[in-house]
Amino acid sequence: MNAKTREAQTVSIEQAIARFDEYHDILDARSPAEHALDHLPGALSAPVLDDAQRIRVGTLYKQTGAFEAKRLGAALVSRNIADLLEGPLADRPRDWRPLVYCWRGGNRSGALATVMARIGWRVDVLEGGYRAFRRQVIADLEAWPAQRRFLVVAGRTGSGKSLLLEQLAALGAQVLDLEALARHRGSVLGHLPDAAQPSQKHFESLVWDTLRRSDPARPIFVESESRKVGQCQVPQALIEAIRGSSGVCVQAPDAVRCELLMRDYRHFIDEPARLIARLQALVPHHGHARIGEWTAMAQAGRWPELVQSLLDDHYDPAYLASMARNFSRLASFAQIEIRGAQPHDLAEAARQTLAATATEVARATELPRATEAATATEAAVAPRTPQSPD
């Protein structure tokens, strides 16, 4: 064999995660449907079998056996790899370094990686494939929340919590924006226009990746979410850690809240029928008569009146009940006032938030150092066990 011929290298999930940010691309060799359900963060879909082809090969395997299925699969995979090399991957340079994976690190990723390695690229194949990644996500989302310090941003609907998180991130703070990851504003009216929510698995992968990129020595600002953000469920260990954390409570005048909400929910103002359809979900809580009143306001374009009524009769009572039930430390939260709906008002609130939580930030920074020092001290004073001779 030519000494310069490359072979694809198999790496464990731990090795792959350690190199995540070193790979130029992560290629998902599974079918488009599998990729859409969930994939490694930032992975590109590079299917060696499309959805229909995968079903065709699987059906042939069940009907006639492995040999015929593998022969068909090999022909299809070869053509698809050629298409990838002449299409999406045609511009990759000589020093390109990808990670390739499939469902379990077997035939599909192996076929693609072998061809790419023989071309001369330095290719890693994920041992265990997507299944190994998924197991790691589940394990880390159970362990990591207890190892992080969260600072909660609480406040009634429309008080600018999500916008405050954006400003905090712009000032260099660490932020976990669950609503952005879930593509949902977290209420019955929170569906975003023309933006489908991720699957539960992919939502968890996005949360995992945000936590992976965070510095455990620094706090993470997060909104006081419910267990569900639309259809996405916040992992149990994470919601428990958030609800046990300290933070700030944002206060804003009703006029500011209405302005922010009408700005964020502009799609309802542009298409009132969307809002009217969503309001039907509130019938069990408020009855047909009340929903009829809100519907009439929407049809008449009485938006400030409608928003204020929804806040007074639905959102504020629900928020107060939820916070009293789930955030036992709310009374100790620092109070942050947002005086207006303009960017400079939110920027000022972000600066106030950082100042109000400076003590917590310092504690979060010092805690790992104190823990390391205590561990070192315990090791230094621990009695040594005499070792027996060999």
Tab-separated table of C-alpha atoms in Angstrom:
chain	number	residue	atom	x	y	z
A	1	MET	CA	0.000	0.000	0.000
A	2	ASN	CA	1.195	3.508	-0.776
A	3	ALA	CA	2.621	5.063	2.406
A	4	LYS	CA	0.750	8.264	1.705
A	5	THR	CA	-2.669	6.610	1.526
A	6	ARG	CA	-4.858	7.879	4.325
A	7	GLU	CA	-7.347	5.843	6.317
A	8	ALA	CA	-10.332	7.232	8.192
A	9	GLN	CA	-9.823	7.292	11.958
A	10	THR	CA	-12.468	6.142	14.417
A	11	VAL	CA	-12.932	8.439	17.427
A	12	SER	CA	-15.028	8.036	20.580
A	13	ILE	CA	-17.786	10.485	21.462
A	14	GLU	CA	-15.528	11.963	24.154
A	15	GLN	CA	-12.735	12.540	21.640
A	16	ALA	CA	-15.148	13.991	19.084
A	17	ILE	CA	-16.644	16.450	21.582
A	18	ALA	CA	-13.169	17.592	22.610
A	19	ARG	CA	-12.466	18.351	18.917
A	20	PHE	CA	-15.885	19.732	17.973
A	21	ASP	CA	-14.620	23.231	17.396
A	22	GLU	CA	-11.573	21.989	15.470
A	23	TYR	CA	-13.503	20.179	12.747
A	24	HIS	CA	-14.118	22.233	9.636
A	25	ASP	CA	-17.414	20.387	9.066
A	26	ILE	CA	-19.492	17.689	10.735
A	27	LEU	CA	-21.189	15.511	8.129
A	28	ASP	CA	-24.360	13.546	8.852
A	29	ALA	CA	-24.407	10.572	6.477
A	30	ARG	CA	-27.902	9.530	7.581
A	31	SER	CA	-31.056	10.180	5.579
A	32	PRO	CA	-32.612	13.671	5.443
A	33	ALA	CA	-35.512	12.565	7.665
A	34	GLU	CA	-33.140	11.308	10.359
A	35	HIS	CA	-31.161	14.547	10.146
A	36	ALA	CA	-34.304	16.659	10.472
A	37	LEU	CA	-35.333	14.886	13.678
A	38	ASP	CA	-32.008	15.611	15.382
A	39	HIS	CA	-28.340	15.917	14.545
A	40	LEU	CA	-25.033	16.911	16.053
A	41	PRO	CA	-24.794	20.706	16.520
A	42	GLY	CA	-23.860	22.388	13.257
A	43	ALA	CA	-23.885	19.127	11.286
A	44	LEU	CA	-24.468	19.295	7.534
A	45	SER	CA	-26.785	16.793	5.917
A	46	ALA	CA	-24.682	14.604	3.621
A	47	PRO	CA	-26.880	11.544	3.032
A	48	VAL	CA	-25.391	8.552	1.304
A	49	LEU	CA	-28.951	7.176	1.029
A	50	ASP	CA	-31.996	9.412	0.771
A	51	ASP	CA	-35.228	8.583	2.598
A	52	ALA	CA	-36.757	6.555	-0.223
A	53	GLN	CA	-33.521	4.696	-0.931
A	54	ARG	CA	-33.079	3.785	2.733
A	55	ILE	CA	-36.582	2.290	2.806
A	56	ARG	CA	-35.929	0.462	-0.454
A	57	VAL	CA	-32.708	-1.137	0.831
A	58	GLY	CA	-34.295	-2.044	4.160
A	59	THR	CA	-37.275	-3.661	2.467
A	60	LEU	CA	-35.008	-5.687	0.178
A	61	TYR	CA	-32.996	-6.832	3.210
A	62	LYS	CA	-36.144	-8.179	4.869
A	63	GLN	CA	-37.457	-9.806	1.694
A	64	THR	CA	-34.353	-11.371	0.156
A	65	GLY	CA	-31.488	-11.070	2.647
A	66	ALA	CA	-28.289	-9.146	3.258
A	67	PHE	CA	-26.418	-9.861	0.000
A	68	GLU	CA	-28.980	-8.382	-2.395
A	69	ALA	CA	-29.614	-5.434	-0.064
A	70	LYS	CA	-25.900	-4.660	0.270
A	71	ARG	CA	-25.352	-4.869	-3.490
A	72	LEU	CA	-28.174	-2.408	-4.131
A	73	GLY	CA	-27.052	-0.217	-1.231
A	74	ALA	CA	-23.476	-0.112	-2.490
A	75	ALA	CA	-24.586	1.058	-5.938
A	76	LEU	CA	-26.822	3.771	-4.497
A	77	VAL	CA	-24.243	4.895	-1.942
A	78	SER	CA	-21.525	5.117	-4.614
A	79	ARG	CA	-23.647	7.368	-6.800
A	80	ASN	CA	-24.655	9.565	-3.870
A	81	ILE	CA	-21.064	9.952	-2.662
A	82	ALA	CA	-20.079	11.026	-6.180
A	83	ASP	CA	-22.870	13.594	-6.126
A	84	LEU	CA	-21.644	14.932	-2.776
A	85	LEU	CA	-18.055	15.214	-3.997
A	86	GLU	CA	-19.076	16.963	-7.206
A	87	GLY	CA	-21.687	19.122	-5.447
A	88	PRO	CA	-21.735	20.345	-1.818
A	89	LEU	CA	-18.169	19.199	-1.072
A	90	ALA	CA	-16.564	20.246	-4.352
A	91	ASP	CA	-14.894	23.347	-2.894
A	92	ARG	CA	-13.307	21.740	0.176
A	93	PRO	CA	-9.528	22.403	0.310
A	94	ARG	CA	-6.708	19.905	0.781
A	95	ASP	CA	-6.423	20.572	4.541
A	96	TRP	CA	-10.160	20.154	5.208
A	97	ARG	CA	-10.849	18.078	8.310
A	98	PRO	CA	-14.383	16.664	8.783
A	99	LEU	CA	-16.092	14.436	11.322
A	100	VAL	CA	-18.492	11.926	9.755
A	101	TYR	CA	-21.222	9.975	11.495
A	102	CYS	CA	-24.329	7.918	10.783
A	103	TRP	CA	-26.841	6.110	13.026
A	104	ARG	CA	-24.342	3.842	14.777
A	105	GLY	CA	-21.009	4.499	13.106
A	106	GLY	CA	-21.327	1.674	10.609
A	107	ASN	CA	-21.712	1.249	6.870
A	108	ARG	CA	-23.015	4.655	5.810
A	109	SER	CA	-20.448	6.824	7.584
A	110	GLY	CA	-17.742	4.246	6.884
A	111	ALA	CA	-18.367	4.319	3.147
A	112	LEU	CA	-18.290	8.119	2.938
A	113	ALA	CA	-15.274	8.448	5.222
A	114	THR	CA	-13.273	5.802	3.354
A	115	VAL	CA	-13.665	7.582	0.022
A	116	MET	CA	-12.839	10.977	1.510
A	117	ALA	CA	-9.795	9.625	3.341
A	118	ARG	CA	-8.467	8.041	0.145
A	119	ILE	CA	-8.779	11.402	-1.551
A	120	GLY	CA	-6.359	12.686	1.074
A	121	TRP	CA	-8.523	14.387	3.644
A	122	ARG	CA	-8.014	13.775	7.355
A	123	VAL	CA	-11.344	12.207	8.284
A	124	ASP	CA	-12.670	11.103	11.679
A	125	VAL	CA	-15.614	8.714	12.040
A	126	LEU	CA	-17.725	8.862	15.195
A	127	GLU	CA	-17.712	5.510	16.960
A	128	GLY	CA	-21.275	4.576	17.865
A	129	GLY	CA	-22.637	7.303	15.589
A	130	TYR	CA	-25.643	9.412	16.501
A	131	ARG	CA	-26.682	6.937	19.202
A	132	ALA	CA	-23.453	7.587	21.128
A	133	PHE	CA	-24.037	11.332	20.847
A	134	ARG	CA	-27.624	11.030	22.052
A	135	ARG	CA	-26.574	8.992	25.097
A	136	GLN	CA	-23.988	11.664	25.928
A	137	VAL	CA	-26.555	14.455	25.640
A	138	ILE	CA	-28.919	12.688	28.035
A	139	ALA	CA	-26.152	12.044	30.565
A	140	ASP	CA	-24.762	15.587	30.402
A	141	LEU	CA	-28.169	17.252	30.714
A	142	GLU	CA	-28.697	15.285	33.912
A	143	ALA	CA	-25.301	16.234	35.365
A	144	TRP	CA	-24.389	19.692	34.064
A	145	PRO	CA	-27.199	21.842	35.572
A	146	ALA	CA	-26.001	21.065	39.101
A	147	GLN	CA	-22.487	22.078	38.036
A	148	ARG	CA	-23.551	25.491	36.682
A	149	ARG	CA	-24.753	28.639	38.448
A	150	PHE	CA	-27.852	30.213	36.909
A	151	LEU	CA	-29.210	33.723	37.376
A	152	VAL	CA	-32.921	33.955	36.637
A	153	VAL	CA	-34.506	36.859	34.762
A	154	ALA	CA	-38.111	36.980	35.979
A	155	GLY	CA	-40.877	39.405	35.135
A	156	ARG	CA	-44.450	39.591	33.908
A	157	THR	CA	-45.338	38.983	30.263
A	158	GLY	CA	-44.187	41.839	28.064
A	159	SER	CA	-41.607	43.194	30.488
A	160	GLY	CA	-38.794	42.632	27.978
A	161	LYS	CA	-37.104	39.556	29.483
A	162	SER	CA	-35.984	38.083	26.149
A	163	LEU	CA	-34.765	41.467	24.949
A	164	LEU	CA	-32.872	41.878	28.215
A	165	LEU	CA	-31.162	38.526	27.637
A	166	GLU	CA	-30.056	39.784	24.214
A	167	GLN	CA	-28.584	42.914	25.795
A	168	LEU	CA	-26.822	40.877	28.483
A	169	ALA	CA	-25.273	38.675	25.801
A	170	ALA	CA	-24.136	41.785	23.928
A	171	LEU	CA	-22.358	42.921	27.104
A	172	GLY	CA	-20.485	39.626	27.304
A	173	ALA	CA	-22.650	37.766	29.799
A	174	GLN	CA	-23.423	34.077	29.358
A	175	VAL	CA	-27.034	33.494	28.325
A	176	LEU	CA	-29.235	30.437	27.870
A	177	ASP	CA	-32.192	31.657	25.780
A	178	LEU	CA	-34.596	28.715	25.905
A	179	GLU	CA	-37.277	30.507	23.892
A	180	ALA	CA	-34.833	31.214	21.058
A	181	LEU	CA	-33.700	27.576	21.037
A	182	ALA	CA	-37.298	26.324	21.111
A	183	ARG	CA	-38.396	28.913	18.518
A	184	HIS	CA	-41.387	29.796	20.660
A	185	ARG	CA	-42.263	32.657	23.014
A	186	GLY	CA	-43.465	30.325	25.732
A	187	SER	CA	-47.195	31.073	25.891
A	188	VAL	CA	-50.391	29.908	24.226
A	189	LEU	CA	-49.940	32.760	21.734
A	190	GLY	CA	-46.199	32.225	21.469
A	191	HIS	CA	-45.988	30.381	18.131
A	192	LEU	CA	-43.623	32.173	15.765
A	193	PRO	CA	-44.902	32.769	12.233
A	194	ASP	CA	-43.323	30.509	9.631
A	195	ALA	CA	-40.914	28.957	12.164
A	196	ALA	CA	-41.511	25.360	13.199
A	197	GLN	CA	-40.299	24.243	16.596
A	198	PRO	CA	-37.438	21.743	16.757
A	199	SER	CA	-38.116	18.182	17.832
A	200	GLN	CA	-37.693	17.439	21.525
A	201	LYS	CA	-34.409	15.656	20.818
A	202	HIS	CA	-33.013	18.535	18.786
A	203	PHE	CA	-34.118	21.072	21.393
A	204	GLU	CA	-32.151	19.087	23.965
A	205	SER	CA	-29.145	18.972	21.630
A	206	LEU	CA	-29.289	22.772	21.261
A	207	VAL	CA	-29.504	23.241	25.038
A	208	TRP	CA	-26.625	20.789	25.472
A	209	ASP	CA	-24.471	22.679	22.966
A	210	THR	CA	-25.133	26.023	24.683
A	211	LEU	CA	-24.115	24.556	28.042
A	212	ARG	CA	-21.105	22.847	26.436
A	213	ARG	CA	-19.853	26.195	25.196
A	214	SER	CA	-20.394	27.910	28.547
A	215	ASP	CA	-17.714	28.534	31.161
A	216	PRO	CA	-18.695	26.681	34.368
A	217	ALA	CA	-16.860	29.348	36.384
A	218	ARG	CA	-19.260	32.072	35.192
A	219	PRO	CA	-23.024	32.377	35.804
A	220	ILE	CA	-25.596	31.862	33.060
A	221	PHE	CA	-28.576	34.200	32.737
A	222	VAL	CA	-31.815	32.397	31.892
A	223	GLU	CA	-35.480	33.381	31.751
A	224	SER	CA	-37.965	32.069	34.342
A	225	GLU	CA	-39.557	29.580	31.949
A	226	SER	CA	-42.292	27.019	32.489
A	227	ARG	CA	-41.524	23.326	32.086
A	228	LYS	CA	-42.695	23.527	28.477
A	229	VAL	CA	-41.764	26.122	25.887
A	230	GLY	CA	-44.422	25.444	23.311
A	231	GLN	CA	-44.059	21.728	22.651
A	232	CYS	CA	-40.481	21.549	23.902
A	233	GLN	CA	-39.945	20.185	27.401
A	234	VAL	CA	-37.137	21.709	29.467
A	235	PRO	CA	-34.969	18.848	30.857
A	236	GLN	CA	-35.891	17.985	34.430
A	237	ALA	CA	-32.495	18.618	36.011
A	238	LEU	CA	-32.253	21.967	34.234
A	239	ILE	CA	-35.681	23.247	35.286
A	240	GLU	CA	-34.960	22.241	38.875
A	241	ALA	CA	-31.632	24.085	38.845
A	242	ILE	CA	-33.238	27.202	37.352
A	243	ARG	CA	-36.075	27.244	39.868
A	244	GLY	CA	-33.641	26.947	42.750
A	245	SER	CA	-31.549	29.902	41.585
A	246	SER	CA	-31.486	33.575	42.530
A	247	GLY	CA	-31.838	36.373	40.005
A	248	VAL	CA	-33.594	39.603	39.117
A	249	CYS	CA	-37.226	40.585	38.602
A	250	VAL	CA	-37.910	42.982	35.745
A	251	GLN	CA	-40.551	45.661	36.229
A	252	ALA	CA	-42.029	47.713	33.391
A	253	PRO	CA	-45.018	50.085	33.187
A	254	ASP	CA	-48.085	48.666	31.452
A	255	ALA	CA	-47.690	51.129	28.581
A	256	VAL	CA	-44.156	49.847	27.926
A	257	ARG	CA	-45.292	46.239	28.147
A	258	CYS	CA	-48.051	46.846	25.614
A	259	GLU	CA	-45.639	48.565	23.240
A	260	LEU	CA	-43.117	45.735	23.465
A	261	LEU	CA	-45.792	43.075	22.969
A	262	MET	CA	-47.328	44.785	19.942
A	263	ARG	CA	-43.840	45.001	18.459
A	264	ASP	CA	-43.009	41.343	19.146
A	265	TYR	CA	-46.384	40.047	17.980
A	266	ARG	CA	-46.654	42.224	14.904
A	267	HIS	CA	-47.698	39.202	12.846
A	268	PHE	CA	-50.993	39.086	14.758
A	269	ILE	CA	-51.653	42.750	14.023
A	270	ASP	CA	-50.885	42.171	10.346
A	271	GLU	CA	-53.078	39.042	10.259
A	272	PRO	CA	-55.735	39.193	12.997
A	273	ALA	CA	-57.195	35.858	11.866
A	274	ARG	CA	-54.078	34.136	13.243
A	275	LEU	CA	-54.670	35.605	16.673
A	276	ILE	CA	-58.395	34.866	16.624
A	277	ALA	CA	-57.667	31.219	15.849
A	278	ARG	CA	-55.148	30.985	18.708
A	279	LEU	CA	-57.545	32.626	21.171
A	280	GLN	CA	-59.805	29.588	20.942
A	281	ALA	CA	-57.290	27.697	23.058
A	282	LEU	CA	-58.228	29.998	25.957
A	283	VAL	CA	-61.952	29.107	25.911
A	284	PRO	CA	-61.583	26.504	28.720
A	285	HIS	CA	-59.989	29.175	30.918
A	286	HIS	CA	-62.168	32.208	30.155
A	287	GLY	CA	-65.323	31.000	28.430
A	288	HIS	CA	-66.833	31.768	25.051
A	289	ALA	CA	-68.171	35.190	26.049
A	290	ARG	CA	-64.755	36.561	27.065
A	291	ILE	CA	-63.088	35.109	23.985
A	292	GLY	CA	-65.813	36.729	21.905
A	293	GLU	CA	-64.962	40.111	23.436
A	294	TRP	CA	-61.269	39.684	22.665
A	295	THR	CA	-62.104	38.542	19.137
A	296	ALA	CA	-64.189	41.674	18.571
A	297	MET	CA	-61.300	43.866	19.779
A	298	ALA	CA	-58.928	42.162	17.324
A	299	GLN	CA	-61.369	42.524	14.434
A	300	ALA	CA	-61.828	46.211	15.243
A	301	GLY	CA	-58.076	46.833	15.529
A	302	ARG	CA	-58.312	47.903	19.184
A	303	TRP	CA	-54.869	46.521	19.886
A	304	PRO	CA	-53.739	48.464	22.983
A	305	GLU	CA	-57.070	47.695	24.656
A	306	LEU	CA	-56.846	44.009	23.725
A	307	VAL	CA	-53.262	43.624	24.910
A	308	GLN	CA	-54.021	45.309	28.244
A	309	SER	CA	-57.084	43.126	28.745
A	310	LEU	CA	-55.115	39.949	28.018
A	311	LEU	CA	-52.445	41.024	30.489
A	312	ASP	CA	-54.932	41.893	33.230
A	313	ASP	CA	-57.225	38.890	32.877
A	314	HIS	CA	-54.956	36.109	31.622
A	315	TYR	CA	-51.211	36.597	31.631
A	316	ASP	CA	-50.600	38.443	34.906
A	317	PRO	CA	-52.715	36.129	37.094
A	318	ALA	CA	-51.137	33.055	35.461
A	319	TYR	CA	-47.644	34.487	35.921
A	320	LEU	CA	-48.136	35.343	39.591
A	321	ALA	CA	-49.528	31.891	40.358
A	322	SER	CA	-46.718	30.126	38.496
A	323	MET	CA	-43.943	32.165	40.108
A	324	ALA	CA	-45.367	31.696	43.614
A	325	ARG	CA	-45.540	27.954	42.998
A	326	ASN	CA	-42.166	27.429	41.333
A	327	PHE	CA	-39.718	30.166	42.370
A	328	SER	CA	-39.458	30.189	46.157
A	329	ARG	CA	-36.614	32.749	46.116
A	330	LEU	CA	-38.510	35.335	44.048
A	331	ALA	CA	-38.998	37.712	47.012
A	332	SER	CA	-35.206	38.090	47.300
A	333	PHE	CA	-34.665	38.892	43.608
A	334	ALA	CA	-33.197	42.304	42.823
A	335	GLN	CA	-35.697	44.638	41.141
A	336	ILE	CA	-34.777	45.965	37.678
A	337	GLU	CA	-36.853	48.693	36.061
A	338	ILE	CA	-37.271	49.060	32.311
A	339	ARG	CA	-38.495	52.626	31.789
A	340	GLY	CA	-39.084	52.538	28.039
A	341	ALA	CA	-39.268	50.300	24.988
A	342	GLN	CA	-36.262	51.708	23.130
A	343	PRO	CA	-32.904	49.909	22.776
A	344	HIS	CA	-31.152	52.341	25.124
A	345	ASP	CA	-33.742	51.562	27.829
A	346	LEU	CA	-33.019	47.848	27.544
A	347	ALA	CA	-29.261	48.452	27.470
A	348	GLU	CA	-29.527	50.436	30.689
A	349	ALA	CA	-31.576	47.653	32.280
A	350	ALA	CA	-28.876	45.151	31.276
A	351	ARG	CA	-26.221	47.269	32.955
A	352	GLN	CA	-28.405	47.499	36.075
A	353	THR	CA	-28.804	43.715	36.010
A	354	LEU	CA	-25.060	43.128	35.867
A	355	ALA	CA	-24.524	45.565	38.720
A	356	ALA	CA	-27.286	44.005	40.824
A	357	THR	CA	-25.908	40.505	40.321
A	358	ALA	CA	-22.230	41.410	40.702
A	359	THR	CA	-22.034	39.599	44.039
A	360	GLU	CA	-23.497	36.433	42.518
A	361	VAL	CA	-21.082	36.684	39.605
A	362	ALA	CA	-18.155	36.984	42.018
A	363	ARG	CA	-19.400	34.021	44.016
A	364	ALA	CA	-19.743	31.920	40.864
A	365	THR	CA	-16.179	32.795	39.876
A	366	GLU	CA	-14.716	32.080	43.291
A	367	LEU	CA	-16.618	28.855	43.952
A	368	PRO	CA	-14.559	26.608	41.636
A	369	ARG	CA	-11.344	28.059	43.068
A	370	ALA	CA	-12.508	27.457	46.623
A	371	THR	CA	-13.537	23.920	45.761
A	372	GLU	CA	-10.160	23.204	44.154
A	373	ALA	CA	-8.341	24.662	47.174
A	374	ALA	CA	-10.417	22.582	49.598
A	375	THR	CA	-9.767	19.445	47.591
A	376	ALA	CA	-6.036	20.131	47.551
A	377	THR	CA	-6.034	20.763	51.306
A	378	GLU	CA	-7.922	17.536	52.006
A	379	ALA	CA	-5.459	15.608	49.873
A	380	ALA	CA	-2.497	17.189	51.671
A	381	VAL	CA	-3.698	16.361	55.194
A	382	ALA	CA	-5.252	12.973	54.439
A	383	PRO	CA	-3.413	10.105	56.196
A	384	ARG	CA	-1.394	8.028	53.825
A	385	THR	CA	-2.114	4.325	53.684
A	386	PRO	CA	1.113	2.320	53.949
A	387	GLN	CA	1.778	0.357	50.810
A	388	SER	CA	2.588	-3.304	51.117
A	389	PRO	CA	5.741	-4.540	49.428
A	390	ASP	CA	5.347	-6.286	46.072
